[in-house]
Coordinates of C-alpha atoms in Angstrom, one line a residue:
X8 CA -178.1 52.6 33.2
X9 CA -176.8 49.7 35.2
X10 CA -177.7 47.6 32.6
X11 CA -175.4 49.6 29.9
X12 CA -172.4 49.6 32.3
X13 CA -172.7 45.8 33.0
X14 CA -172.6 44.9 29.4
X15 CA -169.9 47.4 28.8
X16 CA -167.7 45.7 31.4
X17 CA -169.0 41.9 30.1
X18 CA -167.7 43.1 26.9
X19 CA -163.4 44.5 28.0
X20 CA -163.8 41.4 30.0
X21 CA -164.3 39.1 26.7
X22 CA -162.3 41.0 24.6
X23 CA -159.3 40.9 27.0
X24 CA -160.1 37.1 27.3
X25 CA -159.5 36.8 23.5
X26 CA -156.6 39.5 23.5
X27 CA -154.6 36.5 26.1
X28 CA -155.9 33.2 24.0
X29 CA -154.6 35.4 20.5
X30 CA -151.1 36.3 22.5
X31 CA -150.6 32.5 23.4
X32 CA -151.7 31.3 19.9
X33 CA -150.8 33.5 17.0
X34 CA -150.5 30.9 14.1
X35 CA -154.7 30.5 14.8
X36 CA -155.7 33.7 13.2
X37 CA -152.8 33.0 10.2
X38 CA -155.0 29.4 9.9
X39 CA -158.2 31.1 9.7
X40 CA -157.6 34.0 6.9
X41 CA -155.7 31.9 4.7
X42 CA -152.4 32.8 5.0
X43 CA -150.1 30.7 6.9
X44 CA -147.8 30.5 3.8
X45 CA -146.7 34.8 4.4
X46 CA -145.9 35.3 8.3
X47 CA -143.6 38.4 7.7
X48 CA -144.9 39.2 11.7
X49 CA -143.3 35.9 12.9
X50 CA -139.4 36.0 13.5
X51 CA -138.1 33.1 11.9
X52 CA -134.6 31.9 14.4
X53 CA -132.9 29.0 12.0
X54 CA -136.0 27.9 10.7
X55 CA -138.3 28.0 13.6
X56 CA -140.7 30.5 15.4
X57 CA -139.5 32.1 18.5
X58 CA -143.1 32.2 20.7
X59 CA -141.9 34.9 22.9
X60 CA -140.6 36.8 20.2
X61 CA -144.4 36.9 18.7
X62 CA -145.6 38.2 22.5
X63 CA -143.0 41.0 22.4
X64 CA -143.9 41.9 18.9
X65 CA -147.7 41.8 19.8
X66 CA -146.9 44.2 22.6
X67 CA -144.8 46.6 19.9
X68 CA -147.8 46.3 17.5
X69 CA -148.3 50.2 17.7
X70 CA -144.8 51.2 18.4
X71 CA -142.8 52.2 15.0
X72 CA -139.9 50.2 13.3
X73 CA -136.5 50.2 15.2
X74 CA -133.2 50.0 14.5
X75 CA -132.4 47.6 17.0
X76 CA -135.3 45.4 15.5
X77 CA -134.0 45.3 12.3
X78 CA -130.4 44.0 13.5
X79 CA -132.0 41.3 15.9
X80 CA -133.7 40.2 12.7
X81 CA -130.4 40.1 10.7
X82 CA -128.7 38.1 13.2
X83 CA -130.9 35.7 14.3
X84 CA -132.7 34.2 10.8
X85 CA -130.9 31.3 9.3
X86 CA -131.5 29.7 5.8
X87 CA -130.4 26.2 5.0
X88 CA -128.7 25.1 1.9
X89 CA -130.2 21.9 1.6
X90 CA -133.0 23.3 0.1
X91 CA -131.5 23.9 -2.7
X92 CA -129.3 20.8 -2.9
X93 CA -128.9 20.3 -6.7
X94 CA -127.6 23.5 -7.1
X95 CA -124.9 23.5 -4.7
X96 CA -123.9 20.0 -5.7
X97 CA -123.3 21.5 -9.4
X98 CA -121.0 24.2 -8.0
X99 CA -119.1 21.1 -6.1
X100 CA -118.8 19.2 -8.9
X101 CA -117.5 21.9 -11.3
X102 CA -114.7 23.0 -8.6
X103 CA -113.7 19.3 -8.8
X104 CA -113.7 19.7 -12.5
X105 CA -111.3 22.5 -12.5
X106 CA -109.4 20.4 -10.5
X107 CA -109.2 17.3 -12.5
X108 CA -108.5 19.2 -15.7
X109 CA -104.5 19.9 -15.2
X110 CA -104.0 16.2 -15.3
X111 CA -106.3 14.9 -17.7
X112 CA -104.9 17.7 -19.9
X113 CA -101.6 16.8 -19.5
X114 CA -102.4 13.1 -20.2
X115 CA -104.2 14.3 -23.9
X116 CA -101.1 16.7 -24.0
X117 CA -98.2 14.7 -23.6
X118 CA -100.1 11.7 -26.0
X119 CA -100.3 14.2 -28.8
X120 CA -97.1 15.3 -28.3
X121 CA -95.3 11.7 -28.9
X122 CA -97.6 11.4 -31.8
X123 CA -96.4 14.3 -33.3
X124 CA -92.7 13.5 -32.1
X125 CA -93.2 10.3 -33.9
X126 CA -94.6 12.1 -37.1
X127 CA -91.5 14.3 -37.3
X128 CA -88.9 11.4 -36.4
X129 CA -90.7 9.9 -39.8
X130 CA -88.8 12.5 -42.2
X131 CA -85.5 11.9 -40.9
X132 CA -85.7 8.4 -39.7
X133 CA -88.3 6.2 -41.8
X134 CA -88.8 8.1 -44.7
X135 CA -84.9 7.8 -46.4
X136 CA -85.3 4.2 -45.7
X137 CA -88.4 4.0 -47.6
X138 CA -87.2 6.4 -50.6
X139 CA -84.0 4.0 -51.1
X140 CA -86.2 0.8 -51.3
X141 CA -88.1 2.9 -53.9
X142 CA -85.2 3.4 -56.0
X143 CA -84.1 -0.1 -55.9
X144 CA -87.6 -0.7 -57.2
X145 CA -87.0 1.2 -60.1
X146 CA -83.5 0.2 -60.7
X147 CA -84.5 -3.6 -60.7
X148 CA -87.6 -4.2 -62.4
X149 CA -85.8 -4.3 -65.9
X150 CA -83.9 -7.0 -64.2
X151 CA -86.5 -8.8 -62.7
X152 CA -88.9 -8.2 -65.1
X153 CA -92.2 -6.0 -64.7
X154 CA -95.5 -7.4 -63.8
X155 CA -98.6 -5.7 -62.5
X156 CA -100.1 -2.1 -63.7
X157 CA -98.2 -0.2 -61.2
X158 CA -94.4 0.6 -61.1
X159 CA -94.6 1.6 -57.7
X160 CA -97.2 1.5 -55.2
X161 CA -98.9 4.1 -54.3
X162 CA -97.4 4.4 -50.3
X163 CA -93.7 4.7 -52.4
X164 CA -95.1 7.1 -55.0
X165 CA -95.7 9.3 -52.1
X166 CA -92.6 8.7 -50.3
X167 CA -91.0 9.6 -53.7
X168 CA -92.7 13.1 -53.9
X169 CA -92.0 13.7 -49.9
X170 CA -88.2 13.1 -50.7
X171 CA -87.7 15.6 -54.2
X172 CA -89.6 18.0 -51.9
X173 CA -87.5 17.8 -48.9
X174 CA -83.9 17.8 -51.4
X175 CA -85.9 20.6 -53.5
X176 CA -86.4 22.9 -50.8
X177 CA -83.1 22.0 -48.6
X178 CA -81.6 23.1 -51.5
X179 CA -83.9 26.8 -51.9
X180 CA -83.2 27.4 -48.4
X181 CA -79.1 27.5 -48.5
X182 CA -79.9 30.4 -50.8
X183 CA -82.0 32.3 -47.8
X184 CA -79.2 34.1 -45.5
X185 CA -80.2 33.3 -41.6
X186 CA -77.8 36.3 -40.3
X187 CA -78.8 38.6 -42.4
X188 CA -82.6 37.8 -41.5
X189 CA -81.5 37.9 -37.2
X190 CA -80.1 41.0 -37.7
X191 CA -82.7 42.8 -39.7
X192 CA -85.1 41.9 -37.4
X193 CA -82.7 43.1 -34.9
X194 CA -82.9 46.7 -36.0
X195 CA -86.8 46.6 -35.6
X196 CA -88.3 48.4 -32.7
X197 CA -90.2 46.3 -29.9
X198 CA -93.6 46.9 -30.8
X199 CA -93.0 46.5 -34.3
X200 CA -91.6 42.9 -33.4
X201 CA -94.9 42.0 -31.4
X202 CA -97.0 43.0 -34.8
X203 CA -94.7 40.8 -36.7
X204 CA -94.6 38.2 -34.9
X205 CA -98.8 37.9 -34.3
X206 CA -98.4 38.3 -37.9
X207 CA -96.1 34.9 -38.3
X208 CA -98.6 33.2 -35.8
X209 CA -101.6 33.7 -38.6
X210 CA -100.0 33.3 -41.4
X211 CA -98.7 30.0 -39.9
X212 CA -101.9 29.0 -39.5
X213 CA -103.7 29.7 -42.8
X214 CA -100.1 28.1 -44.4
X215 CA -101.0 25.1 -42.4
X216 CA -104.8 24.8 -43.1
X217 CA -104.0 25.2 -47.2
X218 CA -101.0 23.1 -46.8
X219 CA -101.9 20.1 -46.0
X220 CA -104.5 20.6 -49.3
X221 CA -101.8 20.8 -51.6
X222 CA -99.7 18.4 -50.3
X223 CA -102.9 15.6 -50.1
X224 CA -103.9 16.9 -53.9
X225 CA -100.6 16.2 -55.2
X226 CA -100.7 12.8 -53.7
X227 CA -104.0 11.8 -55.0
X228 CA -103.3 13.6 -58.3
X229 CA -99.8 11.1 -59.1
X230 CA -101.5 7.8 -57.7
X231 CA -104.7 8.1 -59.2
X232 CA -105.9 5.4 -61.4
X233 CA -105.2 6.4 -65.3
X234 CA -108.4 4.5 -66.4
X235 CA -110.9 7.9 -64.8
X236 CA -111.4 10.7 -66.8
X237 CA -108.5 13.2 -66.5
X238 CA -110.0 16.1 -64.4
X239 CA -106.8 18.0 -63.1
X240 CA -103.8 20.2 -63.9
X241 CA -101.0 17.2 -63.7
X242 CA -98.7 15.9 -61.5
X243 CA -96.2 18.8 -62.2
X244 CA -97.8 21.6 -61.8
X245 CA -99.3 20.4 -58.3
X246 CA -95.6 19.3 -57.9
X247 CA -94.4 22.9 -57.8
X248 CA -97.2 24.0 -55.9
X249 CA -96.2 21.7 -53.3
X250 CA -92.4 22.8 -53.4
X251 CA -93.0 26.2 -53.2
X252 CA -95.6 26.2 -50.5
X253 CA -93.4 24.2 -48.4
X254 CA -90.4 26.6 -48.6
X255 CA -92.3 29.1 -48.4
X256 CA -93.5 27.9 -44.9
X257 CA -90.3 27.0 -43.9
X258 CA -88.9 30.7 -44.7
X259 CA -91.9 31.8 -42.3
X260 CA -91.1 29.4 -39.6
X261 CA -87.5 30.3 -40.2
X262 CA -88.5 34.5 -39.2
X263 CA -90.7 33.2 -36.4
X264 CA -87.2 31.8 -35.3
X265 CA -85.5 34.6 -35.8
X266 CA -88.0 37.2 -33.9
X267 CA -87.8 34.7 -30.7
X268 CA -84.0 34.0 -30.8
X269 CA -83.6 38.3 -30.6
X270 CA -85.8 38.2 -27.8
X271 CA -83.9 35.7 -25.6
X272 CA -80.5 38.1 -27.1
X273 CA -82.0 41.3 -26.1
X274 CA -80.8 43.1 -22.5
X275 CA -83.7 43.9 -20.9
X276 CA -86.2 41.0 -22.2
X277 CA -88.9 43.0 -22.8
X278 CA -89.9 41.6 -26.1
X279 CA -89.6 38.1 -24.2
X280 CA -92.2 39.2 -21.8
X281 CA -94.3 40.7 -24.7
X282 CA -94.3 37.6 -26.5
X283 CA -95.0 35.7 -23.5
X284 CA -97.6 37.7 -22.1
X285 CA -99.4 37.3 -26.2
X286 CA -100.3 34.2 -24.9
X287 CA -102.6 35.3 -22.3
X288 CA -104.4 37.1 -24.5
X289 CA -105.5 34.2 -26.1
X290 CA -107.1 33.5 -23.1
X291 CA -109.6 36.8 -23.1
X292 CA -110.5 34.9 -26.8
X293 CA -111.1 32.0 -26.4
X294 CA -112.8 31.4 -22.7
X295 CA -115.7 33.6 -23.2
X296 CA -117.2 31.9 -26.0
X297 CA -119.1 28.9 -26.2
X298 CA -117.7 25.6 -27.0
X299 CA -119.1 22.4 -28.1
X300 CA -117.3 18.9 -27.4
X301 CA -116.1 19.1 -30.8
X302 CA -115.1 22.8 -31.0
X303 CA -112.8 21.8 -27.7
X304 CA -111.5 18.8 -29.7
X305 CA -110.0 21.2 -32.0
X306 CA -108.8 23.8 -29.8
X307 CA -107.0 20.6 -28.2
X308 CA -105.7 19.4 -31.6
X309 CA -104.4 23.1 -32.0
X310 CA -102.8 23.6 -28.8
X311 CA -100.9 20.1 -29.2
X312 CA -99.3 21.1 -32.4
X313 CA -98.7 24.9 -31.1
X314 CA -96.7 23.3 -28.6
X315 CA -94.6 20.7 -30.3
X316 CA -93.7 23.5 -32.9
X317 CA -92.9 26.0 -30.2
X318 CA -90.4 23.3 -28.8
X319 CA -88.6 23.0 -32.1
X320 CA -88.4 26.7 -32.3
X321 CA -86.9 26.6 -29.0
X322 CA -84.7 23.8 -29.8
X323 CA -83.3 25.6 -33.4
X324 CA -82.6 28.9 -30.9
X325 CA -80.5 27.3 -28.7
X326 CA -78.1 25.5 -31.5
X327 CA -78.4 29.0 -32.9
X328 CA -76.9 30.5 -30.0
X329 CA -74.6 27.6 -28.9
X330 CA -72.7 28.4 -32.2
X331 CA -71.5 31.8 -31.9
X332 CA -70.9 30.9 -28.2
X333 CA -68.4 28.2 -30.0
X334 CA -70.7 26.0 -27.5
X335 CA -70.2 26.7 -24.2
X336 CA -71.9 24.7 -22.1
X337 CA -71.9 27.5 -19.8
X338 CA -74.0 30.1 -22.1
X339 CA -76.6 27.2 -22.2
X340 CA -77.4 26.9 -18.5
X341 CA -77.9 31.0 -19.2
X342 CA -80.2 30.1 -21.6
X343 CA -82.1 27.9 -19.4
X344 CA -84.3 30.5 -17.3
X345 CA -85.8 31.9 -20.6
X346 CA -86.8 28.5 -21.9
X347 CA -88.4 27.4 -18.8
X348 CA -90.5 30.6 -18.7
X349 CA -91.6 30.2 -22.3
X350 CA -92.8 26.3 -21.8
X351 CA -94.1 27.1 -18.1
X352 CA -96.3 29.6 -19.7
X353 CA -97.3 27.6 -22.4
X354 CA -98.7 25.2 -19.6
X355 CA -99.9 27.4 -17.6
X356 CA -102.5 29.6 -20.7
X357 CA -103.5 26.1 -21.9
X358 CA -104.9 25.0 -18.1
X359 CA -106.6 28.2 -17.6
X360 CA -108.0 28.1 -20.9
X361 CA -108.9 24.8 -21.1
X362 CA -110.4 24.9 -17.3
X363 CA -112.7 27.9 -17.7
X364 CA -114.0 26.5 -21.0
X365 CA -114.5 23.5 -19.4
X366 CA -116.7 25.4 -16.5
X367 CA -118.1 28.1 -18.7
X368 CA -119.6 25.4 -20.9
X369 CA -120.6 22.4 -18.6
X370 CA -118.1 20.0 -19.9
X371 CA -116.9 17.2 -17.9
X372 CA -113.2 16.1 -17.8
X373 CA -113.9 12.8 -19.1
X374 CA -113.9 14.3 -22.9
X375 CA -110.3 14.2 -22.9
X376 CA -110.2 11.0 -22.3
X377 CA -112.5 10.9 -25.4
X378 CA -110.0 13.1 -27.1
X379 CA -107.3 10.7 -26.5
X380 CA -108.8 7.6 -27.9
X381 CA -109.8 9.3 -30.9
X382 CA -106.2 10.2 -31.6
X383 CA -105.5 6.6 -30.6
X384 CA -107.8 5.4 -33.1
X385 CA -106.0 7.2 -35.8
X386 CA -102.7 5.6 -34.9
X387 CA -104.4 2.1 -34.8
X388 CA -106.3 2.7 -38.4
X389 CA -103.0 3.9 -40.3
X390 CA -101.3 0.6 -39.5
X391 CA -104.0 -1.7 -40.9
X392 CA -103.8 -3.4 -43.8
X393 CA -106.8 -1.9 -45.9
X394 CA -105.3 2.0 -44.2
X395 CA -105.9 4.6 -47.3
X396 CA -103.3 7.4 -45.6
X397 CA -100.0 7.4 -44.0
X398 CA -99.9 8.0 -40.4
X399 CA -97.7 11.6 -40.4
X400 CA -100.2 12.5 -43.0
X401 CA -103.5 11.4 -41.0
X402 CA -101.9 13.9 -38.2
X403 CA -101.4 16.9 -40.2
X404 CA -104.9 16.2 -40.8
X405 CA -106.1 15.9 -37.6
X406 CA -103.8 18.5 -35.5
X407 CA -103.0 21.0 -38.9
X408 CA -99.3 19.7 -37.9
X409 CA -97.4 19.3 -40.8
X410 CA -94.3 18.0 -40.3
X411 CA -92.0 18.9 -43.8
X412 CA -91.2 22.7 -43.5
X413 CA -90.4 22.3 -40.2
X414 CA -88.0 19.2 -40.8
X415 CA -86.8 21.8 -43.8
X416 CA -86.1 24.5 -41.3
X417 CA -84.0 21.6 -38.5
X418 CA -82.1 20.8 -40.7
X419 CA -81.0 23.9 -42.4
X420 CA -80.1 25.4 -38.9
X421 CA -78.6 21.7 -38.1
X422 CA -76.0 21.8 -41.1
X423 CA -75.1 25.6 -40.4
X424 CA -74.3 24.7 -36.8
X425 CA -72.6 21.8 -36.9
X426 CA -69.2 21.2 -39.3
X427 CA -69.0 17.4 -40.5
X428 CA -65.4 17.4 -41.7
X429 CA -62.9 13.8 -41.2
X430 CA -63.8 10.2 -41.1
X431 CA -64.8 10.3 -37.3
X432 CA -67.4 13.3 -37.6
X433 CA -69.6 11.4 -40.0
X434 CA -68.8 8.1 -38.0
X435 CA -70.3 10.0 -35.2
X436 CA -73.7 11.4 -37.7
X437 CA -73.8 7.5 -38.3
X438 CA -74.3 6.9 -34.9
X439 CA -76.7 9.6 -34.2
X440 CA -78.8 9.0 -36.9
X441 CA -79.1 5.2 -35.3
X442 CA -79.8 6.7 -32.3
X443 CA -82.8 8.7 -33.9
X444 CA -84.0 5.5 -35.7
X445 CA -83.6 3.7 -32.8
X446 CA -85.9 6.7 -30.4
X447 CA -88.3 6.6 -33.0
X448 CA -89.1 2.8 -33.5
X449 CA -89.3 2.6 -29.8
X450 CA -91.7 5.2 -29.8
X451 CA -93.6 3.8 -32.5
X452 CA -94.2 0.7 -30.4
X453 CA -95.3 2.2 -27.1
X454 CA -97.7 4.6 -28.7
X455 CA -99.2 1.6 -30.1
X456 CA -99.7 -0.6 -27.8
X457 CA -100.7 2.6 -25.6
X458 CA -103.3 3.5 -28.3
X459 CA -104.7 -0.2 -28.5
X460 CA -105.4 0.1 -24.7
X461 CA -107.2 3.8 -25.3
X462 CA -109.7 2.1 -28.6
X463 CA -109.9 -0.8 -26.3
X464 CA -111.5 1.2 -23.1
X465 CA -113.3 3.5 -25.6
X466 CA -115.1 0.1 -27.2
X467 CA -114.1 1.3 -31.2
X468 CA -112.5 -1.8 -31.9
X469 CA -115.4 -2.6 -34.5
X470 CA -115.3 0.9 -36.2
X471 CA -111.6 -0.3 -37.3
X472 CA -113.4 -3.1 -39.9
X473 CA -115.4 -0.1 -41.6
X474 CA -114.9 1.1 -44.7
X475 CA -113.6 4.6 -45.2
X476 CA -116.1 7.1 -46.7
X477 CA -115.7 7.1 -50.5
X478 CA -115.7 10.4 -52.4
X479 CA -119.0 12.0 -54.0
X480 CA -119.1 12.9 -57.1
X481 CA -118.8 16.5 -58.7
X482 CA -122.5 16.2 -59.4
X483 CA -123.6 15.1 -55.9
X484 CA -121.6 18.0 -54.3
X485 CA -123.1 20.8 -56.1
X486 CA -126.6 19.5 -55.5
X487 CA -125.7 18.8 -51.8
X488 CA -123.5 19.3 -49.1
X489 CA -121.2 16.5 -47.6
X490 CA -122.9 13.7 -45.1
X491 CA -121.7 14.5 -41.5
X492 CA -123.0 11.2 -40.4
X493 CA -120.2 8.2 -39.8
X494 CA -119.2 6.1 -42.6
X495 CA -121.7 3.2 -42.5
X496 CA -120.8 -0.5 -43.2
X497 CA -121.9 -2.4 -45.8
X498 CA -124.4 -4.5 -43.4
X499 CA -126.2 -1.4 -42.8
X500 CA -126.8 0.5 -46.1
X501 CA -128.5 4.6 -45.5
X502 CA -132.4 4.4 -45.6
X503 CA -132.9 8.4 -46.1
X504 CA -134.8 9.2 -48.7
X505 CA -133.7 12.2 -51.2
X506 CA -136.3 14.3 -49.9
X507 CA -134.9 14.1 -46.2
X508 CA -131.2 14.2 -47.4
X509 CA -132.3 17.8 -48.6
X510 CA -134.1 18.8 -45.3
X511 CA -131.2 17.4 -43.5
X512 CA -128.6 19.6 -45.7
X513 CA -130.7 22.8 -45.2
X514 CA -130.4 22.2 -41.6
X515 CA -126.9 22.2 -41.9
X516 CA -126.6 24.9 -43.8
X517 CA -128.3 26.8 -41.9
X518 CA -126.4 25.8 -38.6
X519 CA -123.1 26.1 -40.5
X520 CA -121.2 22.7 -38.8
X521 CA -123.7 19.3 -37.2
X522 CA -123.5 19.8 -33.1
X523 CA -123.0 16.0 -32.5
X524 CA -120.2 15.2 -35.2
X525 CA -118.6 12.2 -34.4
X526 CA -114.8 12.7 -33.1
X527 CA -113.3 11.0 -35.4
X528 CA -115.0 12.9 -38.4
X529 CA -112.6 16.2 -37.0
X530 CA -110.1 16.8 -38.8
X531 CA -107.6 20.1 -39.5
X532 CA -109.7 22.0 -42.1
X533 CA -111.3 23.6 -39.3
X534 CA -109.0 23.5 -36.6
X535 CA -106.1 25.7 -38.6
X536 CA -108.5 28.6 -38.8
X537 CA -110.1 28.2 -35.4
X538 CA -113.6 28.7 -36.5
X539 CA -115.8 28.6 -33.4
X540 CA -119.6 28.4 -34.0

């Protein structure tokens, strides 16, 4: 019996011994099952284990969860975000995005604008010059005696075309009454006015995408070489085509007009703030989607020529108004709040836009510097001497801006406004109209030498020696679709076989429009109609 209660007692006295050495080292038991990697019993304090923390616990084994436990726990573990380092760098560096898209925006935005100023200058500037020394042509080759195959080169055949058009539809539109068209609109309720004039904004853009078609197939179709095998309809009829697709534009830009000058007229501006609150809805379309580099390139494009157009509108309200104020100056400082709201708000959709696109797709602000030299390198390739289309043209193409109804439009409003009558009024349009020549040469010569810089930093200085792309025949484009690849020099000739030049166009097919087309291979046929993959 004494034997029995000695071992008893040997053994409280060993397990109490082992109790103390467990209660001063807790991590040893953790070492010896296995599982030092899941310690939910040790309180972790900013990353380290809190020794006297473990005893209490030890000592509230048996006791059940508490309240007051669980709100020690919640204030005293820590975490640390250098763990995860990569990802909060990322989040960094796309706030610093956001923040560096405004400007380099604005930079891409205030380019394309003087490039399409310069465009539209062309028409009223440039372009008479260059249709008088066309005439003179014609009027003195009997005299001077004709040599060549050509009576005119192609550059003045064009210029001859852009100048019938212009007189052509200048002459259509003084049969197209602007009061009448104000003041029906006028009589329209608001929300019918917001329909029509979302209406205006597509139809504008499907005018501008199949524009610029008609206008580039009339060109080709009168200065193409009379050796090839007629394939076409004839100069004429593509003539007429272009005439009446260009007043017909200009009649639709002439009721967008209209619709914003009777919102700046109305009394309580609430189609104003209908029409300017449209444009934030463009944001709900266009931020949630997903953008490539060359889908932003377009939206860009787009959003330059959507703002250039909407300051001509503004500009052809204000003379509207100014005249049956009998131009007060002081009804045009009244006019000035609505303006700034319209072009603040303009800015302001296209920097949200543009920002969360930027952030929603992992783009860096650096593309628009991209942007901005490949604009540049259009500028720079129309002025070269082997250039195959004229600069205002190689814009419509790129930005859908097309620069001839809306020059229509100007100066329709222009010669209703203003009365030339006496010796000194057209002394005075003399003057102006060297003032415009004058703006626009000046222009001319600091976008270039501003777009040399731009190819220059960009390193496409060698792409300006290659050849442009020459056109498939009929054959090849029903049996294929077109190369997306760049236009390759004659140093470096294509090596596909026909076998991976089909592969390569069911891929496209399939995919609709190549990911990594080059910049300069985006033009307006898909910018117009916004298609986003």
């Amino acid at each position: 019996m004494a034997d029995v209660l000695g071992t008893e007692l040997s053994e409280e006295k060993e397990n109490e011994i082992e109790l103390k050495k467990r209660q001063k080292r807790p991590w040893e038991e953790f070492h010896r099952s296995g599982k030092i990697g899941i310690t939910p019993e040790l309180p972790e304090t900013l990353g380290f284990f809190d020794i006297s923390a473990v005893k209490r616990e030890q000592q509230e084994v048996s006791a059940d969860p508490s309240l007051t436990r669980f709100i020690c726990t919640e204030l005293t573990r820590g975490y640390f975000l250098e763990h995860n380092e990569a990802k909060y760098t990322e989040r960094r560096e796309r706030v610093y995005t956001c923040m560096r898209i405004p400007k380099e925006l604005e930079k891409l935005m205030i380019f394309g604008f003087f490039l399409c100023a310069d465009a539209f200058l062309y028409i009223f500037t440039l372009l008479p010059l260059r249709v008088l020394l066309a005439l003179l042509r014609l009027l003195t080759l009997p005299c001077c005696g004709f040599s060549g195959s050509r009576l005119l080169q192609p550059a003045q055949v064009c210029d001859m075309l852009k100048g019938l058009i212009l007189v052509l539809c200048f002459s259509l539109m003084h049969y197209v009454d602007y009061s009448m068209m104000y003041h029906l609109i006028r009589g329209q309720s608001v929300i019918k006015l917001y329909i029509i004039y979302n209406m205006l904004e597509v139809a504008d853009r499907l005018f501008s995408s199949f524009g610029q078609d008609i206008l580039d197939a009339l060109y080709w179709t009168a200065t193409e070489p009379k050796e090839r095998k007629r394939d076409n309809i004839g100069v004429i009829p593509h003539f007429f085509m272009a005439v009446f697709y260009v007043f017909l534009h200009s009649i639709l830009i002439m009721v967008q007009a209209s619709t914003l000058n009777v919102a700046f007229n109305s009394h309580n501006k609430s189609l104003l703030t209908i029409m300017m609150s449209n444009n934030f809805v463009e944001i709900k379309g266009s931020v949630f989607k997903k953008f490539e580099k060359n889908n932003l390139f377009q939206m860009s494009n787009s959003d330059i020529k959507e703002r250039f157009t909407s300051y001509v509108l503004l500009i052809i309200v204000c003379l509207r108004n100014m005249e049956q104020f009998s131009w007060n100056p002081d009804h045009l400082w009244m006019l000035f709040p609505d303006v700034f709201m319209v072009v603040m708000s303009e800015v302001a959709v296209d920097i949200i836009k543009h920002a969360f696109i930027t952030k929603f797709n992992d783009i860096t602000a650096d593309v628009y510097s991209e942007y901005r030299a490949s604009l540049a390198f259009d500028l720079v390739s129309s002025r070269q001497k082997n250039a195959y289309t004229d600069y205002s043209d190689s814009v419509a193409r790129r930005m859908g801006f097309i620069p001839l109804p809306l020059a229509v439009l100007l100066i329709r409003v222009v010669m209703s406004c203003v009365k030339v009558q006496g010796a000194l009024s057209y002394l005075c349009v003399f003057l102006f109209y060297l003032g415009m020549v004058t703006l626009k040469v000046l222009n001319s010569i600091v976008l270039l030498g501003k777009s040399c810089v731009y190819v220059k930093r960009a390193n496409m200085e060698d792409k300006l020696f290659e050849r442009p792309p020459t056109a498939p025949s009929f054959s090849a484009k029903t049996d294929s679709c077109p190369s997306t690849s760049e236009p390759q020099s004659d140093a470096e000739p294509p090596t596909a076989s026909p076998l991976q030049e089909e592969e390569a166009d069911e891929t496209s097919d399939m995919n609709h429009r190549a990911p990594n087309k080059d910049l300069l291979e985006i033009d307006r046929f898909t910018i117009c109609g916004n298609r986003i993959d």
